[in-house]
Amino acid sequence: MRDIILPLGPLSVVTGAGGTGKSSIYKALRLLADVADDRIIESIAQEGGFDSVLWAGPESISKAMRDGSVPIQGTVRRDRVALKLGFADEDIAYAIELGLPGQDSTSLFNRDPEIKRETLWTGLKPTPSKIIADRHGPRMAAKRGAKTANHSAISVASHQSMIREFVGAHAPWEVSVLRQKLSAWRFYDHMRTDTSAPSRGAQIGTRTVALSVDGGNIAAAIQTIYEIGDGSVLDAAIDTAFPGARLKVTGADGVFRLSMQQRGMLRPLNAAELSDGTLRFIMLAAALLSPRPAPLLVLNEPESSLHSSTLPALASLIVTASQDSQLVVVSHNRLLVTSLLDSDAELIELYKDAGETFVQGDDLSRWHWPKR
């Protein structure tokens, strides 16, 4: 991906042929959320380092390169090497730019990218009158009306985000709002269902309003839905996906166990006995029916290991959840995508041209990057 803008609605489906960048879209959104917890540098390292998240093609691609008349080849670089991430909603807009680090012969962290620019603003463009908070290198500034309060005395390390470090009486309250928004985003990608998965065993049970990424609190999440959420919708979804089945959570001495009573069985099957697809569907249902909906919920290929007969029930759960959360579903499954589009989901279809990912019908004029 070199320059992608996603126009997201209440429910958006990201799809496309294999290798067009669907997983990269998911990872980019997740990296953006990691800024709130100062994990973006660590996450980039886990993805393979700064080089692995940069555009791998030439800086400019000629028409002849695109139509195959000449081979794609490197060009003279004119712009800075940078990774840019950002988003805008009805209230605020935010962008962060990471670049190459300065070399320090005494440090072992010379592969870590540096945060070069962060900007928080309102409106369409980050013009001076719209900027709320700004960061150039280690220098932070907050704007109060027509006045700008410089915070150059605050030393911000190259790996620390303004979102985490800009606190105190002089920090704009919008920075705190942004931090809370990004921290509340939720991501689910290939939930574990292997024999050693935490979801298959007994779990310490405490009231929880959000399923953990690995599903390790699935029993408590299901019980929380039954007690303070919409248990009837959960029961209906389970019955639709697995006719005659019903979930059950038992607890003793603070330890919870999840089981499913299935039609024709003389006893309920515990989580360790359930198939991968059945357990995965239950976890997806728990994630989508959270009693405390996330402002943004992103699912990456939720159809993995699910039987096609369960996909209509999954689609119905996703549509229901989109009434309280903004949802992004990354999928290449035609049945799931069609079901969601029939429920007025917005289609984001990716395609590649000369190795570069594009969005069908995208208009790049809707987003403006702050200049470094």
mmCIF file of C-alpha atoms in Angstrom:
data_model
loop_
_atom_site.group_PDB
_atom_site.id
_atom_site.type_symbol
_atom_site.label_atom_id
_atom_site.label_comp_id
_atom_site.label_asym_id
_atom_site.label_seq_id
_atom_site.Cartn_x
_atom_site.Cartn_y
_atom_site.Cartn_z
ATOM 1 C CA MET A 1 0.000 0.000 0.000
ATOM 2 C CA ARG A 2 1.306 3.429 -0.916
ATOM 3 C CA ASP A 3 -1.604 5.849 -0.493
ATOM 4 C CA ILE A 4 -4.947 4.425 0.652
ATOM 5 C CA ILE A 5 -7.996 6.262 1.977
ATOM 6 C CA LEU A 6 -10.970 4.273 3.272
ATOM 7 C CA PRO A 7 -14.393 5.945 3.361
ATOM 8 C CA LEU A 8 -15.903 3.987 6.250
ATOM 9 C CA GLY A 9 -19.604 3.799 6.993
ATOM 10 C CA PRO A 10 -21.432 2.255 9.970
ATOM 11 C CA LEU A 11 -20.696 -1.162 8.421
ATOM 12 C CA SER A 12 -17.951 -1.527 5.817
ATOM 13 C CA VAL A 13 -16.766 -4.662 4.030
ATOM 14 C CA VAL A 14 -13.197 -4.709 2.742
ATOM 15 C CA THR A 15 -12.756 -7.322 0.048
ATOM 16 C CA GLY A 16 -10.703 -8.080 -3.042
ATOM 17 C CA ALA A 17 -8.697 -10.772 -4.744
ATOM 18 C CA GLY A 18 -5.852 -12.518 -2.963
ATOM 19 C CA GLY A 19 -2.808 -10.310 -2.443
ATOM 20 C CA THR A 20 -4.613 -7.010 -2.979
ATOM 21 C CA GLY A 21 -3.889 -5.751 0.540
ATOM 22 C CA LYS A 22 -6.833 -6.807 2.720
ATOM 23 C CA SER A 23 -4.633 -7.970 5.591
ATOM 24 C CA SER A 24 -2.502 -4.850 5.261
ATOM 25 C CA ILE A 25 -5.624 -2.720 5.758
ATOM 26 C CA TYR A 26 -6.335 -4.611 8.974
ATOM 27 C CA LYS A 27 -2.748 -4.234 10.179
ATOM 28 C CA ALA A 28 -2.691 -0.507 9.377
ATOM 29 C CA LEU A 29 -5.818 0.125 11.465
ATOM 30 C CA ARG A 30 -4.359 -1.919 14.292
ATOM 31 C CA LEU A 31 -1.073 0.008 14.154
ATOM 32 C CA LEU A 32 -3.005 3.261 14.408
ATOM 33 C CA ALA A 33 -4.786 2.027 17.531
ATOM 34 C CA ASP A 34 -1.443 0.976 19.036
ATOM 35 C CA VAL A 35 -0.431 4.635 19.203
ATOM 36 C CA ALA A 36 -2.740 5.133 22.190
ATOM 37 C CA ASP A 37 -0.712 2.679 24.283
ATOM 38 C CA ASP A 38 2.704 3.652 22.893
ATOM 39 C CA ARG A 39 3.020 0.236 21.251
ATOM 40 C CA ILE A 40 3.377 1.310 17.630
ATOM 41 C CA ILE A 41 7.187 0.992 17.527
ATOM 42 C CA GLU A 42 7.013 -2.433 19.160
ATOM 43 C CA SER A 43 4.227 -3.540 16.809
ATOM 44 C CA ILE A 44 6.209 -2.437 13.746
ATOM 45 C CA ALA A 45 9.177 -4.461 15.008
ATOM 46 C CA GLN A 46 6.954 -7.515 15.435
ATOM 47 C CA GLU A 47 5.700 -7.080 11.867
ATOM 48 C CA GLY A 48 9.282 -7.348 10.615
ATOM 49 C CA GLY A 49 10.699 -3.872 11.199
ATOM 50 C CA PHE A 50 10.272 -0.468 9.595
ATOM 51 C CA ASP A 51 11.265 -1.657 6.127
ATOM 52 C CA SER A 52 8.427 -4.197 6.159
ATOM 53 C CA VAL A 53 5.720 -1.529 6.549
ATOM 54 C CA LEU A 54 7.046 0.832 3.880
ATOM 55 C CA TRP A 55 5.917 0.915 0.252
ATOM 56 C CA ALA A 56 8.082 -1.657 -1.517
ATOM 57 C CA GLY A 57 7.768 -0.265 -5.045
ATOM 58 C CA PRO A 58 9.353 2.742 -6.793
ATOM 59 C CA GLU A 59 8.474 6.234 -5.630
ATOM 60 C CA SER A 60 6.884 7.025 -8.976
ATOM 61 C CA ILE A 61 5.289 4.662 -11.489
ATOM 62 C CA SER A 62 5.028 5.844 -15.070
ATOM 63 C CA LYS A 63 2.165 5.045 -17.425
ATOM 64 C CA ALA A 64 4.502 2.835 -19.417
ATOM 65 C CA MET A 65 5.349 0.877 -16.264
ATOM 66 C CA ARG A 66 1.665 0.401 -15.492
ATOM 67 C CA ASP A 67 0.742 -0.842 -18.972
ATOM 68 C CA GLY A 68 3.787 -3.127 -19.083
ATOM 69 C CA SER A 69 5.572 -1.347 -21.927
ATOM 70 C CA VAL A 70 8.672 -1.013 -19.744
ATOM 71 C CA PRO A 71 9.674 -2.974 -16.644
ATOM 72 C CA ILE A 72 8.957 -1.518 -13.225
ATOM 73 C CA GLN A 73 12.193 -0.125 -11.884
ATOM 74 C CA GLY A 74 13.465 2.154 -9.173
ATOM 75 C CA THR A 75 13.443 5.919 -9.588
ATOM 76 C CA VAL A 76 15.330 8.756 -7.958
ATOM 77 C CA ARG A 77 13.760 9.383 -4.546
ATOM 78 C CA ARG A 78 12.478 12.917 -4.051
ATOM 79 C CA ASP A 79 10.286 12.572 -0.981
ATOM 80 C CA ARG A 80 11.065 11.514 2.574
ATOM 81 C CA VAL A 81 10.882 7.885 3.651
ATOM 82 C CA ALA A 82 7.860 7.763 5.933
ATOM 83 C CA LEU A 83 4.975 5.732 7.261
ATOM 84 C CA LYS A 84 1.824 7.817 7.664
ATOM 85 C CA LEU A 85 -1.329 6.779 9.487
ATOM 86 C CA GLY A 86 -4.402 8.825 10.301
ATOM 87 C CA PHE A 87 -8.160 8.973 10.656
ATOM 88 C CA ALA A 88 -10.996 11.454 10.916
ATOM 89 C CA ASP A 89 -14.464 11.197 12.440
ATOM 90 C CA GLU A 90 -17.243 13.686 13.016
ATOM 91 C CA ASP A 91 -15.336 15.335 15.876
ATOM 92 C CA ILE A 92 -11.583 15.299 15.268
ATOM 93 C CA ALA A 93 -8.842 14.214 12.891
ATOM 94 C CA TYR A 94 -5.427 12.804 13.757
ATOM 95 C CA ALA A 95 -2.312 11.877 11.816
ATOM 96 C CA ILE A 96 1.070 10.465 12.772
ATOM 97 C CA GLU A 97 4.194 10.212 10.627
ATOM 98 C CA LEU A 98 7.143 7.952 11.378
ATOM 99 C CA GLY A 99 10.486 8.233 9.636
ATOM 100 C CA LEU A 100 14.031 6.960 9.598
ATOM 101 C CA PRO A 101 15.929 7.329 12.875
ATOM 102 C CA GLY A 102 19.113 9.246 13.428
ATOM 103 C CA GLN A 103 22.056 6.895 13.788
ATOM 104 C CA ASP A 104 23.629 6.558 17.225
ATOM 105 C CA SER A 105 26.713 4.373 17.409
ATOM 106 C CA THR A 106 26.156 3.839 21.135
ATOM 107 C CA SER A 107 22.604 2.493 20.734
ATOM 108 C CA LEU A 108 21.269 -0.903 19.750
ATOM 109 C CA PHE A 109 17.910 0.617 18.753
ATOM 110 C CA ASN A 110 18.922 2.163 15.439
ATOM 111 C CA ARG A 111 16.276 0.122 13.616
ATOM 112 C CA ASP A 112 13.455 1.775 15.548
ATOM 113 C CA PRO A 113 11.614 4.424 13.509
ATOM 114 C CA GLU A 114 11.108 7.859 15.019
ATOM 115 C CA ILE A 115 7.879 9.806 15.366
ATOM 116 C CA LYS A 116 8.494 12.884 13.235
ATOM 117 C CA ARG A 117 5.073 14.571 13.254
ATOM 118 C CA GLU A 118 1.749 14.229 15.041
ATOM 119 C CA THR A 119 -1.221 16.504 14.484
ATOM 120 C CA LEU A 120 -4.684 16.740 15.990
ATOM 121 C CA TRP A 121 -7.184 19.021 14.278
ATOM 122 C CA THR A 122 -10.829 19.644 13.442
ATOM 123 C CA GLY A 123 -12.402 19.941 10.009
ATOM 124 C CA LEU A 124 -11.180 18.710 6.650
ATOM 125 C CA LYS A 125 -7.693 20.218 6.502
ATOM 126 C CA PRO A 126 -5.004 20.671 9.184
ATOM 127 C CA THR A 127 -4.785 24.411 8.626
ATOM 128 C CA PRO A 128 -3.249 26.539 11.418
ATOM 129 C CA SER A 129 -6.656 27.756 12.580
ATOM 130 C CA LYS A 130 -7.945 24.164 12.864
ATOM 131 C CA ILE A 131 -4.991 22.550 14.628
ATOM 132 C CA ILE A 132 -5.607 21.660 18.284
ATOM 133 C CA ALA A 133 -2.285 20.023 19.135
ATOM 134 C CA ASP A 134 0.870 19.575 17.116
ATOM 135 C CA ARG A 135 4.190 17.838 17.519
ATOM 136 C CA HIS A 136 7.341 18.350 15.439
ATOM 137 C CA GLY A 137 10.071 16.015 16.608
ATOM 138 C CA PRO A 138 10.384 16.518 20.405
ATOM 139 C CA ARG A 139 8.469 19.820 20.428
ATOM 140 C CA MET A 140 4.765 19.900 21.285
ATOM 141 C CA ALA A 141 2.370 22.825 20.971
ATOM 142 C CA ALA A 142 -1.263 23.330 21.928
ATOM 143 C CA LYS A 143 -3.532 25.971 20.478
ATOM 144 C CA ARG A 144 -6.051 27.850 22.607
ATOM 145 C CA GLY A 145 -8.218 29.962 20.353
ATOM 146 C CA ALA A 146 -5.871 32.288 18.504
ATOM 147 C CA LYS A 147 -2.982 31.658 20.886
ATOM 148 C CA THR A 148 -0.409 28.913 20.731
ATOM 149 C CA ALA A 149 1.159 27.543 23.881
ATOM 150 C CA ASN A 150 4.546 25.991 23.171
ATOM 151 C CA HIS A 151 5.640 23.052 25.251
ATOM 152 C CA SER A 152 9.213 22.808 24.037
ATOM 153 C CA ALA A 153 10.359 22.353 27.628
ATOM 154 C CA ILE A 154 8.692 18.944 27.659
ATOM 155 C CA SER A 155 11.123 16.398 26.316
ATOM 156 C CA VAL A 156 9.297 13.844 24.219
ATOM 157 C CA ALA A 157 11.353 10.843 23.173
ATOM 158 C CA SER A 158 11.309 9.843 19.526
ATOM 159 C CA HIS A 159 9.366 6.668 20.305
ATOM 160 C CA GLN A 160 6.749 8.300 22.553
ATOM 161 C CA SER A 161 3.441 9.518 21.185
ATOM 162 C CA MET A 162 2.029 12.942 21.895
ATOM 163 C CA ILE A 163 -1.215 11.177 22.736
ATOM 164 C CA ARG A 164 0.373 9.595 25.800
ATOM 165 C CA GLU A 165 2.750 12.370 26.794
ATOM 166 C CA PHE A 166 0.611 15.481 26.285
ATOM 167 C CA VAL A 167 -1.093 15.604 29.691
ATOM 168 C CA GLY A 168 -1.665 18.142 32.428
ATOM 169 C CA ALA A 169 -3.436 21.457 32.802
ATOM 170 C CA HIS A 170 -2.089 22.894 29.530
ATOM 171 C CA ALA A 171 -2.943 19.852 27.406
ATOM 172 C CA PRO A 172 -6.057 20.191 25.234
ATOM 173 C CA TRP A 173 -8.899 18.001 26.447
ATOM 174 C CA GLU A 174 -9.251 16.683 22.893
ATOM 175 C CA VAL A 175 -5.958 14.794 23.328
ATOM 176 C CA SER A 176 -7.504 12.783 26.155
ATOM 177 C CA VAL A 177 -10.608 12.156 24.046
ATOM 178 C CA LEU A 178 -8.425 10.896 21.188
ATOM 179 C CA ARG A 179 -6.490 8.611 23.529
ATOM 180 C CA GLN A 180 -9.722 7.119 24.858
ATOM 181 C CA LYS A 181 -11.113 6.608 21.351
ATOM 182 C CA LEU A 182 -8.092 4.754 20.040
ATOM 183 C CA SER A 183 -7.783 2.657 23.210
ATOM 184 C CA ALA A 184 -11.405 1.554 22.836
ATOM 185 C CA TRP A 185 -11.004 0.222 19.281
ATOM 186 C CA ARG A 186 -11.168 -3.595 19.172
ATOM 187 C CA PHE A 187 -9.589 -6.023 16.748
ATOM 188 C CA TYR A 188 -10.208 -9.737 16.260
ATOM 189 C CA ASP A 189 -8.030 -11.765 13.952
ATOM 190 C CA HIS A 190 -7.899 -15.577 13.779
ATOM 191 C CA MET A 191 -9.080 -16.308 17.321
ATOM 192 C CA ARG A 192 -7.276 -19.333 18.728
ATOM 193 C CA THR A 193 -9.173 -22.612 18.643
ATOM 194 C CA ASP A 194 -6.275 -25.100 18.826
ATOM 195 C CA THR A 195 -6.189 -27.771 21.503
ATOM 196 C CA SER A 196 -4.120 -25.531 23.795
ATOM 197 C CA ALA A 197 -6.268 -22.423 23.245
ATOM 198 C CA PRO A 198 -7.200 -20.605 26.486
ATOM 199 C CA SER A 199 -10.842 -20.653 25.387
ATOM 200 C CA ARG A 200 -10.990 -24.434 25.689
ATOM 201 C CA GLY A 201 -10.104 -24.673 29.379
ATOM 202 C CA ALA A 202 -11.514 -23.513 32.690
ATOM 203 C CA GLN A 203 -11.049 -19.791 33.311
ATOM 204 C CA ILE A 204 -11.032 -17.401 36.220
ATOM 205 C CA GLY A 205 -14.417 -15.726 35.911
ATOM 206 C CA THR A 206 -14.969 -12.020 36.479
ATOM 207 C CA ARG A 207 -17.539 -9.754 34.862
ATOM 208 C CA THR A 208 -16.170 -8.694 31.475
ATOM 209 C CA VAL A 209 -17.692 -6.506 28.774
ATOM 210 C CA ALA A 210 -15.121 -7.269 26.068
ATOM 211 C CA LEU A 211 -13.838 -10.581 24.788
ATOM 212 C CA SER A 212 -10.053 -10.802 24.947
ATOM 213 C CA VAL A 213 -8.131 -11.153 21.694
ATOM 214 C CA ASP A 214 -7.286 -14.814 22.367
ATOM 215 C CA GLY A 215 -10.740 -15.656 23.715
ATOM 216 C CA GLY A 216 -9.295 -16.580 27.099
ATOM 217 C CA ASN A 217 -12.262 -15.035 28.942
ATOM 218 C CA ILE A 218 -14.982 -16.489 26.706
ATOM 219 C CA ALA A 219 -16.962 -18.108 29.550
ATOM 220 C CA ALA A 220 -17.060 -14.860 31.542
ATOM 221 C CA ALA A 221 -17.877 -12.855 28.390
ATOM 222 C CA ILE A 222 -20.836 -15.141 27.601
ATOM 223 C CA GLN A 223 -22.129 -15.005 31.174
ATOM 224 C CA THR A 224 -21.805 -11.207 31.191
ATOM 225 C CA ILE A 225 -23.952 -11.031 28.058
ATOM 226 C CA TYR A 226 -26.577 -13.198 29.735
ATOM 227 C CA GLU A 227 -26.612 -11.044 32.878
ATOM 228 C CA ILE A 228 -26.297 -7.472 31.568
ATOM 229 C CA GLY A 229 -26.404 -7.824 27.776
ATOM 230 C CA ASP A 230 -28.851 -9.205 25.237
ATOM 231 C CA GLY A 231 -28.902 -12.909 26.016
ATOM 232 C CA SER A 232 -31.949 -13.500 23.827
ATOM 233 C CA VAL A 233 -30.064 -12.332 20.713
ATOM 234 C CA LEU A 234 -27.160 -14.586 21.667
ATOM 235 C CA ASP A 235 -29.468 -17.581 22.116
ATOM 236 C CA ALA A 236 -31.155 -16.869 18.788
ATOM 237 C CA ALA A 237 -27.799 -16.664 16.984
ATOM 238 C CA ILE A 238 -26.588 -19.945 18.476
ATOM 239 C CA ASP A 239 -29.870 -21.662 17.584
ATOM 240 C CA THR A 240 -29.701 -20.326 14.009
ATOM 241 C CA ALA A 241 -26.126 -21.490 13.510
ATOM 242 C CA PHE A 242 -26.550 -24.783 15.377
ATOM 243 C CA PRO A 243 -30.272 -25.709 15.459
ATOM 244 C CA GLY A 244 -31.388 -26.839 18.903
ATOM 245 C CA ALA A 245 -28.142 -25.866 20.635
ATOM 246 C CA ARG A 246 -27.822 -23.667 23.723
ATOM 247 C CA LEU A 247 -24.853 -22.334 25.665
ATOM 248 C CA LYS A 248 -24.322 -22.858 29.363
ATOM 249 C CA VAL A 249 -21.797 -21.356 31.788
ATOM 250 C CA THR A 250 -21.102 -22.969 35.147
ATOM 251 C CA GLY A 251 -19.003 -21.568 37.950
ATOM 252 C CA ALA A 252 -17.442 -22.877 41.155
ATOM 253 C CA ASP A 253 -14.963 -21.069 43.417
ATOM 254 C CA GLY A 254 -14.589 -18.296 40.844
ATOM 255 C CA VAL A 255 -13.695 -20.688 38.003
ATOM 256 C CA PHE A 256 -15.989 -20.625 34.955
ATOM 257 C CA ARG A 257 -16.568 -23.316 32.359
ATOM 258 C CA LEU A 258 -18.359 -22.997 29.032
ATOM 259 C CA SER A 259 -20.363 -25.802 27.499
ATOM 260 C CA MET A 260 -22.948 -26.294 24.767
ATOM 261 C CA GLN A 261 -26.009 -28.505 24.949
ATOM 262 C CA GLN A 262 -26.657 -29.815 21.456
ATOM 263 C CA ARG A 263 -29.739 -31.493 20.058
ATOM 264 C CA GLY A 264 -29.576 -35.287 20.520
ATOM 265 C CA MET A 265 -26.762 -35.177 23.106
ATOM 266 C CA LEU A 266 -27.424 -36.617 26.567
ATOM 267 C CA ARG A 267 -24.955 -34.198 28.135
ATOM 268 C CA PRO A 268 -23.514 -30.805 27.242
ATOM 269 C CA LEU A 269 -20.172 -30.747 25.464
ATOM 270 C CA ASN A 270 -17.515 -28.650 27.176
ATOM 271 C CA ALA A 271 -15.378 -26.151 25.285
ATOM 272 C CA ALA A 272 -12.527 -28.636 24.884
ATOM 273 C CA GLU A 273 -14.861 -30.969 22.961
ATOM 274 C CA LEU A 274 -16.283 -28.405 20.538
ATOM 275 C CA SER A 275 -15.118 -28.212 16.938
ATOM 276 C CA ASP A 276 -12.904 -25.323 15.859
ATOM 277 C CA GLY A 277 -15.722 -23.768 13.849
ATOM 278 C CA THR A 278 -18.264 -24.037 16.669
ATOM 279 C CA LEU A 279 -15.914 -22.489 19.231
ATOM 280 C CA ARG A 280 -14.921 -19.745 16.811
ATOM 281 C CA PHE A 281 -18.548 -18.839 16.138
ATOM 282 C CA ILE A 282 -19.230 -18.609 19.875
ATOM 283 C CA MET A 283 -16.258 -16.274 20.332
ATOM 284 C CA LEU A 284 -17.359 -14.086 17.424
ATOM 285 C CA ALA A 285 -20.843 -13.895 18.933
ATOM 286 C CA ALA A 286 -19.363 -12.820 22.277
ATOM 287 C CA ALA A 287 -17.236 -10.160 20.571
ATOM 288 C CA LEU A 288 -20.143 -8.771 18.564
ATOM 289 C CA LEU A 289 -22.669 -8.736 21.423
ATOM 290 C CA SER A 290 -20.477 -6.968 23.971
ATOM 291 C CA PRO A 291 -22.582 -5.072 26.545
ATOM 292 C CA ARG A 292 -20.124 -2.201 26.092
ATOM 293 C CA PRO A 293 -19.837 -1.734 22.323
ATOM 294 C CA ALA A 294 -16.547 -0.469 20.915
ATOM 295 C CA PRO A 295 -16.533 2.755 18.864
ATOM 296 C CA LEU A 296 -14.711 0.783 16.151
ATOM 297 C CA LEU A 297 -14.705 -3.003 15.808
ATOM 298 C CA VAL A 298 -12.561 -4.654 13.125
ATOM 299 C CA LEU A 299 -12.867 -8.314 12.159
ATOM 300 C CA ASN A 300 -10.240 -9.903 9.935
ATOM 301 C CA GLU A 301 -11.524 -12.900 7.948
ATOM 302 C CA PRO A 302 -14.092 -13.935 10.568
ATOM 303 C CA GLU A 303 -15.299 -16.725 8.299
ATOM 304 C CA SER A 304 -12.107 -18.760 8.849
ATOM 305 C CA SER A 305 -12.918 -22.369 9.893
ATOM 306 C CA LEU A 306 -16.681 -21.650 9.883
ATOM 307 C CA HIS A 307 -19.054 -23.869 7.912
ATOM 308 C CA SER A 308 -20.989 -22.026 5.232
ATOM 309 C CA SER A 309 -24.262 -22.854 7.013
ATOM 310 C CA THR A 310 -23.261 -20.605 9.942
ATOM 311 C CA LEU A 311 -22.407 -17.558 7.822
ATOM 312 C CA PRO A 312 -25.965 -16.152 7.601
ATOM 313 C CA ALA A 313 -26.141 -16.200 11.413
ATOM 314 C CA LEU A 314 -22.728 -14.485 11.596
ATOM 315 C CA ALA A 315 -23.849 -11.857 9.090
ATOM 316 C CA SER A 316 -26.956 -11.186 11.167
ATOM 317 C CA LEU A 317 -24.823 -10.719 14.303
ATOM 318 C CA ILE A 318 -22.524 -8.308 12.462
ATOM 319 C CA VAL A 319 -25.457 -6.230 11.218
ATOM 320 C CA THR A 320 -26.924 -6.137 14.739
ATOM 321 C CA ALA A 321 -23.590 -5.036 16.236
ATOM 322 C CA SER A 322 -23.216 -2.275 13.625
ATOM 323 C CA GLN A 323 -26.162 -0.488 15.207
ATOM 324 C CA ASP A 324 -23.969 0.352 18.214
ATOM 325 C CA SER A 325 -20.414 0.125 16.839
ATOM 326 C CA GLN A 326 -18.763 1.141 13.611
ATOM 327 C CA LEU A 327 -17.747 -2.161 12.031
ATOM 328 C CA VAL A 328 -15.097 -3.024 9.474
ATOM 329 C CA VAL A 329 -15.141 -6.596 8.165
ATOM 330 C CA VAL A 330 -12.190 -7.790 6.094
ATOM 331 C CA SER A 331 -13.259 -10.843 4.117
ATOM 332 C CA HIS A 332 -12.921 -12.658 0.802
ATOM 333 C CA ASN A 333 -15.810 -15.043 1.432
ATOM 334 C CA ARG A 334 -18.426 -14.383 -1.244
ATOM 335 C CA LEU A 335 -21.384 -15.622 0.835
ATOM 336 C CA LEU A 336 -20.537 -13.460 3.853
ATOM 337 C CA VAL A 337 -19.744 -10.406 1.732
ATOM 338 C CA THR A 338 -22.989 -10.771 -0.243
ATOM 339 C CA SER A 339 -25.034 -11.209 2.932
ATOM 340 C CA LEU A 340 -23.581 -8.032 4.423
ATOM 341 C CA LEU A 341 -24.033 -6.037 1.223
ATOM 342 C CA ASP A 342 -27.679 -7.121 1.160
ATOM 343 C CA SER A 343 -27.945 -5.438 4.580
ATOM 344 C CA ASP A 344 -26.663 -2.119 3.198
ATOM 345 C CA ALA A 345 -23.019 -2.535 4.148
ATOM 346 C CA GLU A 346 -20.616 -0.268 2.265
ATOM 347 C CA LEU A 347 -18.322 -2.088 -0.142
ATOM 348 C CA ILE A 348 -14.604 -1.297 -0.184
ATOM 349 C CA GLU A 349 -13.122 -3.328 -3.005
ATOM 350 C CA LEU A 350 -9.358 -3.428 -3.394
ATOM 351 C CA TYR A 351 -7.407 -4.043 -6.568
ATOM 352 C CA LYS A 352 -3.750 -3.894 -7.597
ATOM 353 C CA ASP A 353 -2.123 -2.025 -10.437
ATOM 354 C CA ALA A 354 1.623 -2.482 -10.943
ATOM 355 C CA GLY A 355 1.871 -3.842 -7.421
ATOM 356 C CA GLU A 356 0.100 -0.871 -5.822
ATOM 357 C CA THR A 357 -3.165 -1.259 -3.907
ATOM 358 C CA PHE A 358 -6.094 0.955 -4.863
ATOM 359 C CA VAL A 359 -9.716 1.266 -3.759
ATOM 360 C CA GLN A 360 -12.364 1.078 -6.469
ATOM 361 C CA GLY A 361 -13.873 4.546 -6.971
ATOM 362 C CA ASP A 362 -11.751 6.159 -4.215
ATOM 363 C CA ASP A 363 -11.315 9.945 -4.137
ATOM 364 C CA LEU A 364 -8.036 10.968 -2.489
ATOM 365 C CA SER A 365 -9.170 14.578 -2.085
ATOM 366 C CA ARG A 366 -11.087 13.753 1.096
ATOM 367 C CA TRP A 367 -7.957 13.517 3.218
ATOM 368 C CA HIS A 368 -5.066 15.939 3.687
ATOM 369 C CA TRP A 369 -1.817 14.908 5.321
ATOM 370 C CA PRO A 370 -0.033 17.427 7.537
ATOM 371 C CA LYS A 371 3.338 18.340 6.076
ATOM 372 C CA ARG A 372 6.447 17.498 8.017
#
